[in-house]
Coordinates of C-alpha atoms and ligand atoms in Angstrom, one line a residue:
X353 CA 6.5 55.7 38.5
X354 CA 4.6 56.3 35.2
X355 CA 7.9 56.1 33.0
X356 CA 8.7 52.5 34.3
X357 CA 5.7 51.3 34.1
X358 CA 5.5 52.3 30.5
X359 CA 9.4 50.8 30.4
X360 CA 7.7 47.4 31.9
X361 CA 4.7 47.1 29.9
X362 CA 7.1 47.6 26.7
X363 CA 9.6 44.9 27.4
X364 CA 8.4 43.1 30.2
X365 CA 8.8 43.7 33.8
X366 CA 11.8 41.0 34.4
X367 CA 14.1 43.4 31.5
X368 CA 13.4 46.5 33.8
X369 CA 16.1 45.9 36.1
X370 CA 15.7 48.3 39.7
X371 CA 16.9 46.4 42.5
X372 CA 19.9 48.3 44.0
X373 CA 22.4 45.0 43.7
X374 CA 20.8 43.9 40.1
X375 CA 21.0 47.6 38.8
X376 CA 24.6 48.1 40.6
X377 CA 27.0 46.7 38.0
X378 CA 25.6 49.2 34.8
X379 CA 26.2 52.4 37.2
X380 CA 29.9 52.0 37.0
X381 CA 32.4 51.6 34.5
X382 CA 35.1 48.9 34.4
X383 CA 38.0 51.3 36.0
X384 CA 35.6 52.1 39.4
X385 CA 37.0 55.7 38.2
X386 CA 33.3 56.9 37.1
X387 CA 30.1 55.9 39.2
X388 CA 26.6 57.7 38.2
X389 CA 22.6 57.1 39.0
X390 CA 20.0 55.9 37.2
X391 CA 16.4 55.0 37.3
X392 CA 16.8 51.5 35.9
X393 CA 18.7 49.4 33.2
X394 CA 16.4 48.0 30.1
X395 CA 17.3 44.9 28.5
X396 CA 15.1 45.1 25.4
X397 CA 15.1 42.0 23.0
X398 CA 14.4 43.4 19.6
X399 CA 15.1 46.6 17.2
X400 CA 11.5 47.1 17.9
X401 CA 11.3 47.1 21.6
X402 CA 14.6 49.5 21.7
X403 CA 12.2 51.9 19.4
X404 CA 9.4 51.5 21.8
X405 CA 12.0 52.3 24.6
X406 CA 13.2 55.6 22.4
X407 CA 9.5 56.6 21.9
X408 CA 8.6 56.4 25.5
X409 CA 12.0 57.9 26.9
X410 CA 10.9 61.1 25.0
X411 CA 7.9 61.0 26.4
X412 CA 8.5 60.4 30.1
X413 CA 11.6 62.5 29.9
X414 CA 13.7 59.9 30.5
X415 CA 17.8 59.8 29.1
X416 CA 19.0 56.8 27.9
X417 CA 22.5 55.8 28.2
X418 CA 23.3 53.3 25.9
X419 CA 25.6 50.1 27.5
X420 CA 27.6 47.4 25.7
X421 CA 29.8 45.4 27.4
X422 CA 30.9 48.4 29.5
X423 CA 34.9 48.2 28.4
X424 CA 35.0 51.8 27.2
X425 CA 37.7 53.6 28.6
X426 CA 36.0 57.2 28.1
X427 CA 32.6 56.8 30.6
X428 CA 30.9 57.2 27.5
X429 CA 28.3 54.0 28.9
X430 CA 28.1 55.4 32.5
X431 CA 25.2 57.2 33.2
X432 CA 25.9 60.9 35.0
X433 CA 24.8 61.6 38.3
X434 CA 22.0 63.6 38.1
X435 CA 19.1 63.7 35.7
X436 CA 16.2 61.0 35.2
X437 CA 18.5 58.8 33.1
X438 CA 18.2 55.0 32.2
X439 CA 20.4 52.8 30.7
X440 CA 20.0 50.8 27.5
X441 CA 21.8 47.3 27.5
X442 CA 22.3 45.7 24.1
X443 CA 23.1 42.1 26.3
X444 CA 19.6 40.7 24.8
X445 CA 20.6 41.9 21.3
X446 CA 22.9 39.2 20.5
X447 CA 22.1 37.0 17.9
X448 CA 24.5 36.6 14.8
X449 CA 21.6 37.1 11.7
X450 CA 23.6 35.4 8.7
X451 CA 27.2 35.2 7.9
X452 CA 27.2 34.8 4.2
X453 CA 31.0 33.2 3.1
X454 CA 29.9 33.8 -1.0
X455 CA 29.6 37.8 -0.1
X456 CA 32.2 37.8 2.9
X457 CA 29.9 39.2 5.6
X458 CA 28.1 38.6 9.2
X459 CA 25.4 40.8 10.2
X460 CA 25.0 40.5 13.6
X461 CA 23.3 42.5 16.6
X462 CA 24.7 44.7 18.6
X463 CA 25.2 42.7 21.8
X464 CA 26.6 39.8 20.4
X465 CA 30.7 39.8 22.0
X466 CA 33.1 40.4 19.5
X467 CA 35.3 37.3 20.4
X468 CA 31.9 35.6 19.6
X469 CA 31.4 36.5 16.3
X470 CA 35.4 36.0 15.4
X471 CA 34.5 32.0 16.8
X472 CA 31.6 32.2 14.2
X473 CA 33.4 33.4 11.2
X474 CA 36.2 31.1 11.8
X475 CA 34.2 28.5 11.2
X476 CA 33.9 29.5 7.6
X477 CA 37.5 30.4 7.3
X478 CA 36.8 34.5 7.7
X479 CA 37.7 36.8 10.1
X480 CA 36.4 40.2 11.4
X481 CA 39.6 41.5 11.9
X482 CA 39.3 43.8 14.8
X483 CA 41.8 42.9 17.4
X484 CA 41.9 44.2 21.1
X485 CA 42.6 43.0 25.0
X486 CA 39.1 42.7 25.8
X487 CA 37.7 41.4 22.9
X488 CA 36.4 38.4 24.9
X489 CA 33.1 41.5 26.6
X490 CA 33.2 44.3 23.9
X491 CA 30.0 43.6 22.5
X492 CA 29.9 44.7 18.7
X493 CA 27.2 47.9 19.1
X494 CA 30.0 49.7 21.6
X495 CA 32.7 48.4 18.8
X496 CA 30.9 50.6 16.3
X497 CA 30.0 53.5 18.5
X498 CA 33.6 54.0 19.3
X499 CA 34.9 53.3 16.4
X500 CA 37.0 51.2 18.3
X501 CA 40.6 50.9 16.8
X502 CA 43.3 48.2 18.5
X503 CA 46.3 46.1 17.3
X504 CA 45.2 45.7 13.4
X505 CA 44.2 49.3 12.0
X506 CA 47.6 49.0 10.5
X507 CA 46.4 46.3 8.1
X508 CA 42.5 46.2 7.9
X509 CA 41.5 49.9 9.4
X510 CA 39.3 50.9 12.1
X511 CA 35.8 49.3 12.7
X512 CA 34.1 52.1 10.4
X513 CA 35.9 50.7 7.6
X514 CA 34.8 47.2 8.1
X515 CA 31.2 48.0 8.3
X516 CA 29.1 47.7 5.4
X517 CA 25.7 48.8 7.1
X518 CA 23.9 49.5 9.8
X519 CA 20.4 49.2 11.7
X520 CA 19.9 52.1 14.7
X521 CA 16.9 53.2 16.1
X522 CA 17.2 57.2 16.1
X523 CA 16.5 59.6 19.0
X524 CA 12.5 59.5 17.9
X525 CA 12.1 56.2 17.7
X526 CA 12.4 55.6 14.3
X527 CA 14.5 52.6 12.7
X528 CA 17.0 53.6 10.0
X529 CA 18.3 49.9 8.3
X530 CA 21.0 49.8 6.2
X531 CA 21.9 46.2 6.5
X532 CA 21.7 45.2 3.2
X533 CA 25.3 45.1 2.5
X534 CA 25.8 47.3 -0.3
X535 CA 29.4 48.1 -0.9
X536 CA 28.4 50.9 -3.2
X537 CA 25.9 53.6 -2.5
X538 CA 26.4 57.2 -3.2
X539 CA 22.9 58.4 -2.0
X540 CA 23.8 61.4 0.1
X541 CA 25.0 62.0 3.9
X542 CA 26.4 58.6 4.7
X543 CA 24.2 57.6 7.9
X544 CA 26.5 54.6 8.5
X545 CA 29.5 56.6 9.0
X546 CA 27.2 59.4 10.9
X547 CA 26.1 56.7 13.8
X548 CA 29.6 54.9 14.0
X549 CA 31.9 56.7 16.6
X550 CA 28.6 59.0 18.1
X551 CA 29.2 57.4 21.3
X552 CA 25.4 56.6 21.3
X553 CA 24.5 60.3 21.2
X554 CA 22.8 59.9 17.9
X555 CA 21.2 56.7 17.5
X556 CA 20.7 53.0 19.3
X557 CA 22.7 50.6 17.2
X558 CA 20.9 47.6 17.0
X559 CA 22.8 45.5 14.2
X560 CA 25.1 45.8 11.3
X561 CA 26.6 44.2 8.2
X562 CA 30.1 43.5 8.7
X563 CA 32.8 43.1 5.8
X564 CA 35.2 39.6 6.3
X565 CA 38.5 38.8 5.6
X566 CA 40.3 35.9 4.8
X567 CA 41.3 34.1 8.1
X568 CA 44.6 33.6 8.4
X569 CA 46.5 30.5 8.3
X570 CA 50.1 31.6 9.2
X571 CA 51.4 33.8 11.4
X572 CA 55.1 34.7 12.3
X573 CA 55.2 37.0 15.2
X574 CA 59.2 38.8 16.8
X575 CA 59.7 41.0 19.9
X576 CA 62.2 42.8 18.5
X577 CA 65.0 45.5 20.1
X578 CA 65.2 48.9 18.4
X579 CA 68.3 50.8 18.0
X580 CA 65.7 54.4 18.9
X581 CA 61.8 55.2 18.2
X582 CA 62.4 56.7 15.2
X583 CA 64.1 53.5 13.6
X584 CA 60.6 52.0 14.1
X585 CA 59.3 53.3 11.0
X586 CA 62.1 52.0 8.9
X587 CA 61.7 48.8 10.2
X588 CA 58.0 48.4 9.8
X589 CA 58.7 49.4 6.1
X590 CA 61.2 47.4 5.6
X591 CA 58.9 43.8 6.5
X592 CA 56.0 45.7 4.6
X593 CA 57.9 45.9 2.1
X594 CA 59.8 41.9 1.9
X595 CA 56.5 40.5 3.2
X596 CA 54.7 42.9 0.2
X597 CA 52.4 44.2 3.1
X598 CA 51.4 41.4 5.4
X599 CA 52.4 43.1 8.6
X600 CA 49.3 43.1 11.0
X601 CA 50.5 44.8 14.0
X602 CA 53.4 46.7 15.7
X603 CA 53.0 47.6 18.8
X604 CA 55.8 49.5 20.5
X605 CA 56.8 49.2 24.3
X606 CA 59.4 50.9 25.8
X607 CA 61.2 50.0 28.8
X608 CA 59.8 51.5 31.8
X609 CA 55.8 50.0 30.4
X610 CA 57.5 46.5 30.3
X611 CA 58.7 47.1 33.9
X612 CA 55.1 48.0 35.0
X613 CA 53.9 45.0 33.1
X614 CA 56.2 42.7 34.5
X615 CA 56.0 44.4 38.2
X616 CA 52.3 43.9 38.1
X617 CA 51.8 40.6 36.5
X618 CA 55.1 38.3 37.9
X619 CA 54.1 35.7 35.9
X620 CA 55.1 37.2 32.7
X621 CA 58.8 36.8 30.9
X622 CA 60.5 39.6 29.2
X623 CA 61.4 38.5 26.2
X624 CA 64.5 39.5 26.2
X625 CA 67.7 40.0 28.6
X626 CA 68.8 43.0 28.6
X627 CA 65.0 44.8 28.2
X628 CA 65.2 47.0 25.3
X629 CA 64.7 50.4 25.7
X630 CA 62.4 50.3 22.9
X631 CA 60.4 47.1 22.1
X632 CA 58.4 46.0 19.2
X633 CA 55.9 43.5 18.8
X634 CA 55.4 42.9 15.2
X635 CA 53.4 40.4 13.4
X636 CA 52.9 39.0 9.8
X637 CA 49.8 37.0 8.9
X638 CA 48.8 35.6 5.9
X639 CA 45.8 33.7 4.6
X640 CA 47.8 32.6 1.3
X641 CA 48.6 28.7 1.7
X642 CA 51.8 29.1 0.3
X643 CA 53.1 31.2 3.1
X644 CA 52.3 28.5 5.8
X645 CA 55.3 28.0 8.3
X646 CA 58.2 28.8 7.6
X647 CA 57.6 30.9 4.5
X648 CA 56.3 33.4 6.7
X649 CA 58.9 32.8 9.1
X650 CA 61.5 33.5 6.6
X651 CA 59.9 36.6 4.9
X652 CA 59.9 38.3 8.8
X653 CA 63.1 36.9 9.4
X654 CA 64.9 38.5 6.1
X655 CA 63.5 41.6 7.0
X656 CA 64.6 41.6 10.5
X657 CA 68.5 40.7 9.3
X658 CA 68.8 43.7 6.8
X659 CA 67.8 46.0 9.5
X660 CA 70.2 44.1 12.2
X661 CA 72.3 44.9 9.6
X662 CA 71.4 48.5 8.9
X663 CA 71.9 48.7 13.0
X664 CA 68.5 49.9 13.8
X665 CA 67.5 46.5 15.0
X666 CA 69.9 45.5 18.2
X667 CA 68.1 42.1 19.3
X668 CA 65.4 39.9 18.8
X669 CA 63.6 36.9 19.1
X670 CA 60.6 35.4 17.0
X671 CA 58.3 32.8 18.7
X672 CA 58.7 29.5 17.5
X673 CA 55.5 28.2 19.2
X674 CA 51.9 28.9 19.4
X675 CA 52.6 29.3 22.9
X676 CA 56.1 32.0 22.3
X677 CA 53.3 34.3 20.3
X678 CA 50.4 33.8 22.8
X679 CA 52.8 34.9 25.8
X680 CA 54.1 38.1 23.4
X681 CA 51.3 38.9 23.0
X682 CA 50.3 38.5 27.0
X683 CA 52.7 41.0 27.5
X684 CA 50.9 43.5 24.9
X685 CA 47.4 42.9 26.4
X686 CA 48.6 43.3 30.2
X687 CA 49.0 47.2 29.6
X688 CA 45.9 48.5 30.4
X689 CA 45.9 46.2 34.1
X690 CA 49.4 47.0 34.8
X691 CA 48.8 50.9 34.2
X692 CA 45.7 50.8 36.6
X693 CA 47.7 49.0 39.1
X694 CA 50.6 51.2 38.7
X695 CA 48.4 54.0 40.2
X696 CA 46.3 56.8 39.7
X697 CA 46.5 57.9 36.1
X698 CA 45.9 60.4 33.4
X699 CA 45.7 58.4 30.0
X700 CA 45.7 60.7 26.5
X701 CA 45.2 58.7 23.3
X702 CA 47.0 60.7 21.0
X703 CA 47.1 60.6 17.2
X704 CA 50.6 61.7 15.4
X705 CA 51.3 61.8 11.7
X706 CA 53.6 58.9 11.6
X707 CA 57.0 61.0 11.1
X708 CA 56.0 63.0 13.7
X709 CA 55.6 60.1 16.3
X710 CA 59.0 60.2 18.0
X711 CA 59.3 64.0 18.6
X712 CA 55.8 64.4 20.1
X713 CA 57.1 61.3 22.5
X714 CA 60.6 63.4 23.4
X715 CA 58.5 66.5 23.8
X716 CA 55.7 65.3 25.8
X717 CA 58.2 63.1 28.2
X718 CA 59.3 66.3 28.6
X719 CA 56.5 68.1 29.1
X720 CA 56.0 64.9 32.1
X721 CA 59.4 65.4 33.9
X722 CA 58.5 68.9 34.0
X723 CA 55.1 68.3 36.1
X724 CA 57.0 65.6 37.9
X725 CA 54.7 62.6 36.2
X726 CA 56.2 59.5 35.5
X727 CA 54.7 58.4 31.6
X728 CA 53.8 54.7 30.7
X729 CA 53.4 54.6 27.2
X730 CA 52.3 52.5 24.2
X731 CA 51.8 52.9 20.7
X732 CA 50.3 51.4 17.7
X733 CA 53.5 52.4 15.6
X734 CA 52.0 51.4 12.5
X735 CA 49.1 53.8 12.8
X736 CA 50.4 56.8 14.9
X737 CA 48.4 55.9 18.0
X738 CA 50.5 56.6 21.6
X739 CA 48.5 55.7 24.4
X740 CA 49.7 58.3 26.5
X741 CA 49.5 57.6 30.0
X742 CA 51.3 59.4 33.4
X743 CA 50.9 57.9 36.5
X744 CA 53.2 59.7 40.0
X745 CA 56.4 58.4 40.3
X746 CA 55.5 56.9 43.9
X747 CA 52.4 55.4 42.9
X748 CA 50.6 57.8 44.4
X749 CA 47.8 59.9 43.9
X750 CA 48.2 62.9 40.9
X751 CA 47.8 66.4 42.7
X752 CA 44.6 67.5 40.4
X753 CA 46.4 71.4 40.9
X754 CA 49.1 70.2 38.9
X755 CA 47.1 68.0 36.1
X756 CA 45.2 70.6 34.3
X757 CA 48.7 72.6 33.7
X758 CA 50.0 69.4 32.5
X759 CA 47.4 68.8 30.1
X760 CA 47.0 72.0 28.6
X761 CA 51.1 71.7 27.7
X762 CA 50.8 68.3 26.5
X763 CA 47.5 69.3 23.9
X764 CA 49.6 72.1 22.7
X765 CA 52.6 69.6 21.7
X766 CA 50.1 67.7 20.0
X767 CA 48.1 70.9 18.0
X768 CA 51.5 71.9 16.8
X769 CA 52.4 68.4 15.6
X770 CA 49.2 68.2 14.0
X771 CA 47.8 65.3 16.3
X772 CA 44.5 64.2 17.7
X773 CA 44.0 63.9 21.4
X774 CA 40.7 60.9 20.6
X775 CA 42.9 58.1 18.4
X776 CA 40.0 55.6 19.3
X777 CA 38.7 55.9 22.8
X778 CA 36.6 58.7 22.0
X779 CA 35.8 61.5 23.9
X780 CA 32.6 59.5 26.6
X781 CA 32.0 62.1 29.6
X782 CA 35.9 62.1 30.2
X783 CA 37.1 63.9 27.6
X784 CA 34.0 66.4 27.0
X785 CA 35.1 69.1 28.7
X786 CA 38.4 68.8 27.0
X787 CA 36.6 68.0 23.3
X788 CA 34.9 72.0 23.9
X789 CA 38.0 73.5 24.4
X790 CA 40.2 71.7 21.8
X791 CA 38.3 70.8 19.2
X792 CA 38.4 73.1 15.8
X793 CA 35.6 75.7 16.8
X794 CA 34.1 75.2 13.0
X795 CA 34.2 71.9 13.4
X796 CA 32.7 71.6 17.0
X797 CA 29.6 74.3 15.8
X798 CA 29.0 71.4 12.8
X799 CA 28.9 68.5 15.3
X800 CA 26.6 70.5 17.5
X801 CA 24.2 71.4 14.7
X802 CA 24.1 67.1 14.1
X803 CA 23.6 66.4 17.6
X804 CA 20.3 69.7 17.6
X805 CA 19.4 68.0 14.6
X806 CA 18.7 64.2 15.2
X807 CA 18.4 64.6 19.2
X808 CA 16.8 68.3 19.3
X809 CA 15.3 67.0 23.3
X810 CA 18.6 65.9 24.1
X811 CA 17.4 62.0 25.1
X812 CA 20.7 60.4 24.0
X813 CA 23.8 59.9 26.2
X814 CA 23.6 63.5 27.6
X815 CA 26.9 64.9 28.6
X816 CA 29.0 62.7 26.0
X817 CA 31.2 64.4 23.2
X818 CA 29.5 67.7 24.7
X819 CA 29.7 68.7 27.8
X820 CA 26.3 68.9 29.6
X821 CA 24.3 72.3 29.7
X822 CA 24.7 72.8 33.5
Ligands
FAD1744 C1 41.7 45.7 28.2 C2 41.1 46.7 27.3 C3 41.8 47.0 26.1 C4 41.2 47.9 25.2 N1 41.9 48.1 24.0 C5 41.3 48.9 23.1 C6 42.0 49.1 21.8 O1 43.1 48.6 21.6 N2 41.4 49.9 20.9 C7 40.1 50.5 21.2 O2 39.6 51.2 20.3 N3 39.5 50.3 22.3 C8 40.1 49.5 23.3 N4 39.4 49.4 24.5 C9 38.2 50.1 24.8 C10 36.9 49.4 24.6 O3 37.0 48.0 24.7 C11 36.3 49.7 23.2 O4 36.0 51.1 23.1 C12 35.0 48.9 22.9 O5 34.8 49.1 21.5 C13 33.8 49.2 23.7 O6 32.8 48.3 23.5 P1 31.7 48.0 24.6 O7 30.7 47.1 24.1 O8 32.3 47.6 25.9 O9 31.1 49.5 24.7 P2 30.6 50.3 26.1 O10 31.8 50.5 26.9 O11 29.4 49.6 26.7 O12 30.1 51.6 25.4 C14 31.1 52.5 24.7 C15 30.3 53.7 24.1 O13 29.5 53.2 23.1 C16 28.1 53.5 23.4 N5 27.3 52.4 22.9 C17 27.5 51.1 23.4 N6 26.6 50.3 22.7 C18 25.9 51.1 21.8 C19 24.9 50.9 20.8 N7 24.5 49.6 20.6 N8 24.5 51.9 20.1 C20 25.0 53.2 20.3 N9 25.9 53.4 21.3 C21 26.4 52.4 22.0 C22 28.1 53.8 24.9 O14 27.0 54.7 25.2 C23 29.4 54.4 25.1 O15 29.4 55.8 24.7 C24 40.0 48.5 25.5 C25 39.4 48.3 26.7 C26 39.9 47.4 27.6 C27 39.2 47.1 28.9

């Protein structure tokens, strides 16, 4: 076929992967949920062989689907399954350029795993503070084009707003590079900010210049019992405000996810006896040497004590070890498995205004018991994110009559309570369909115009954030 062997000669035959078993592991995503076809998966190893790669897809009329490490949770990296589409694997792509300590910043390319880079900046003290369960295969391109979010937006932001620059290799083949760093540059349409969350439908991110933190050197880390949702606020406000803002995460877990956790992984403990019917996993970390163990400990612990006392905390327990926190947070990162194995799902990730949080949660659990779904939820309480997942109360399989209903009710909760139904899984080939119907229509016409613009032949990711043209 003319297109791969213009593929071949551009990379080299042994990065032009078409055996069925060899090709077999990019056509599906992580969940088994979405499967699609494709022509072959490229491995290039440089910005300049991904340009080659964009230059010839046009030509050869060829789709690229551009694949991380093939964690997204919205089939943004599966390929459909029709259309002469190829995917685009950053794996080669992973070498960390520079990590300069004096300006606080890696650049690194976009295959390198984000649980890499953390080892590499740790060795200079820093941090790139983007914390999630599968940090260990997300590979840093696919962190940017999602935008992806996790346990420490609360403190640091998403990954958009630890990016400083950014290399990608448009739709045409051309190279746009950004990397230098700047923290400052008021030069028109910011391109960085343009390419991160497109889900690959705008541009091949090869590399980018990444803002560090100070690592941390102390942590102090409680499961805590709350008195009702709503006194989650309070509480977070209240360690804010006696650690002066060192709070880092607070993850919320109510009873029935904990049961699905701990039904689906036996090895895990509860952490405590009775389980709460609202749990919160809060942390405080601090990179200040003077708040090493047990300042730290102390500042989360006064906190926690004036709101025992205020009665909207009823329990708790802080971990005392290294070990205590790594199993708390074992519990945390053993959603996502425990909801899969808890049956077939329908997962929302909703955005709330923050005082608005716990009466989307009593009207959409309504909205559930209505339609006779059982919900396993999650939140990032700090930053209005519920992971908002329903599953059939017998484990079952959802009747797809009744799911559509379901949804539609649920959206309209959230449009009243000003919410967004993409926190930070973004909209892949999953939500698409739902992204046309929901999204503002001035808004959706302005996104369309960006994607006519950069990708007028439509050679990027077809079929994510828009549904594809039948
Ligand atoms: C256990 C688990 C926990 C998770 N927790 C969180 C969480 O807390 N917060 C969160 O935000 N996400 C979470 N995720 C989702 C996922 O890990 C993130 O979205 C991650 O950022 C995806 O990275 P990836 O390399 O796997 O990307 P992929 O899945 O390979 O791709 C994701 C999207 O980005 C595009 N893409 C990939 N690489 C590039 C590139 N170089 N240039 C342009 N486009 C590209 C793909 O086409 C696709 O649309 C979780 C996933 C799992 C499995």
């Amino acid at each position: 076929m003319p297109a791969l062997d213009a593929f071949r000669a551009a990379i080299g035959a042994d990065h032009v992967l078409t055996d069925p078993p060899a090709l077999a592991p990019y056509l599906t995503d992580w969940t088994g949920a979405y499967t699609g076809t494709a022509l072959a998966a490229l491995r290039p190893g440089s910005t300049g062989e991904v340009a080659a790669l964009l230059r010839l897809a046009g030509e050869h009329g060829v789709r690229l689907i551009p694949q991380g490490g093939n964690t997204g949770v919205s089939a943004g990296a599966t390929p459909p399954k029709t259309g002469r589409n190829a995917i685009l694997s950053t794996a080669r792509l992973n070498t960390i350029r520079a990590i300069d300590p004096a300006a606080r910043t890696a650049t690194a390319e976009a295959g390198v795993v984000l649980e890499t880079l953390q080892g590499a900046t740790a060795e200079h003290g820093l941090d790139f503070p983007v914390m999630f369960g599968a940090r260990g295969t997300a590979q840093l391109g696919g962190v940017l084009a999602t935008n992806a979010g996790g346990a420490n937006v609360l403190r640091h932001g998403n990954t958009r707003d630890l990016c400083l620059g950014i290399e990608a290799v448009l739709p045409d083949g051309r190279v746009i590079d950004t990397l230098s760093g700047l923290r400052k540059d008021n030069s028109g349409y910011d391109l960085r900010h343009l390419l991160i969350g497109s889900e690959g439908t705008l541009g091949i991110i090869t590399a980018a210049t990444l803002r560090l933190t100070p690592a941390p050197g102390a942590r102090a880390t409680a499961f805590l019992a709350l008195e009702s949702l709503g006194a989650g606020l309070a509480v977070l406000n209240r360690l804010q405000d006696a650690s002066g803002g060192l709070v880092e995460a607070c993850e919320w877990l109510p009873l029935a996810m904990i049961e699905a956790i701990l039904a689906a992984h036996p090895t895990l403990r509860a952490p405590l006896t009775p389980i709460p019917a609202h749990g919160l996993l809060v942390e405080l970390a601090s990179a200040r040497p003077s708040d090493a163990a047990p300042v730290l400990d102390d500042l989360l612990l006064a906190g926690v004590e004036a709101e025992m006392a205020a009665g909207r905390i009823t329990d708790g327990m802080v971990a005392h070890s290294e070990a205590q926190r790594r199993a708390l947070w074992a519990l945390r990162e053993a959603v996502l498995p425990s909801i899969l194995a808890a049956g077939e799902m329908l997962a929302l990730d909703v955005a709330l205004p923050l005082s608005r949080l716990p009466a989307f949660v009593e009207e959409a659990d309504a909205v559930a018991a209505a339609h006779g779904l059982r919900p396993l939820l999650v939140a990032h309480l700090g930053d209005g994110n519920v992971h908002y997942t329903v599953v059939a109360p017998d484990g079952g399989a959802l009747d797809p009559a009744r799911m559509g209903a379901y949804t539609e009710a649920l959206l309209t909760v959230l449009r009243k309570m000003g919410g967004s139904y993409s926190a930070e899984h973004g909209i892949g080939r999953a939500k698409a369909g739902l992204q046309a119907r929901w999204k503002d229509p001035a808004a959706f016409a302005a996104l369309c115009a960006v994607k006519q613009a950069l990708d007028p032949a439509g050679v990027l990711n077809p079929g994510v954030l828009f549904p594809e043209q039948g």
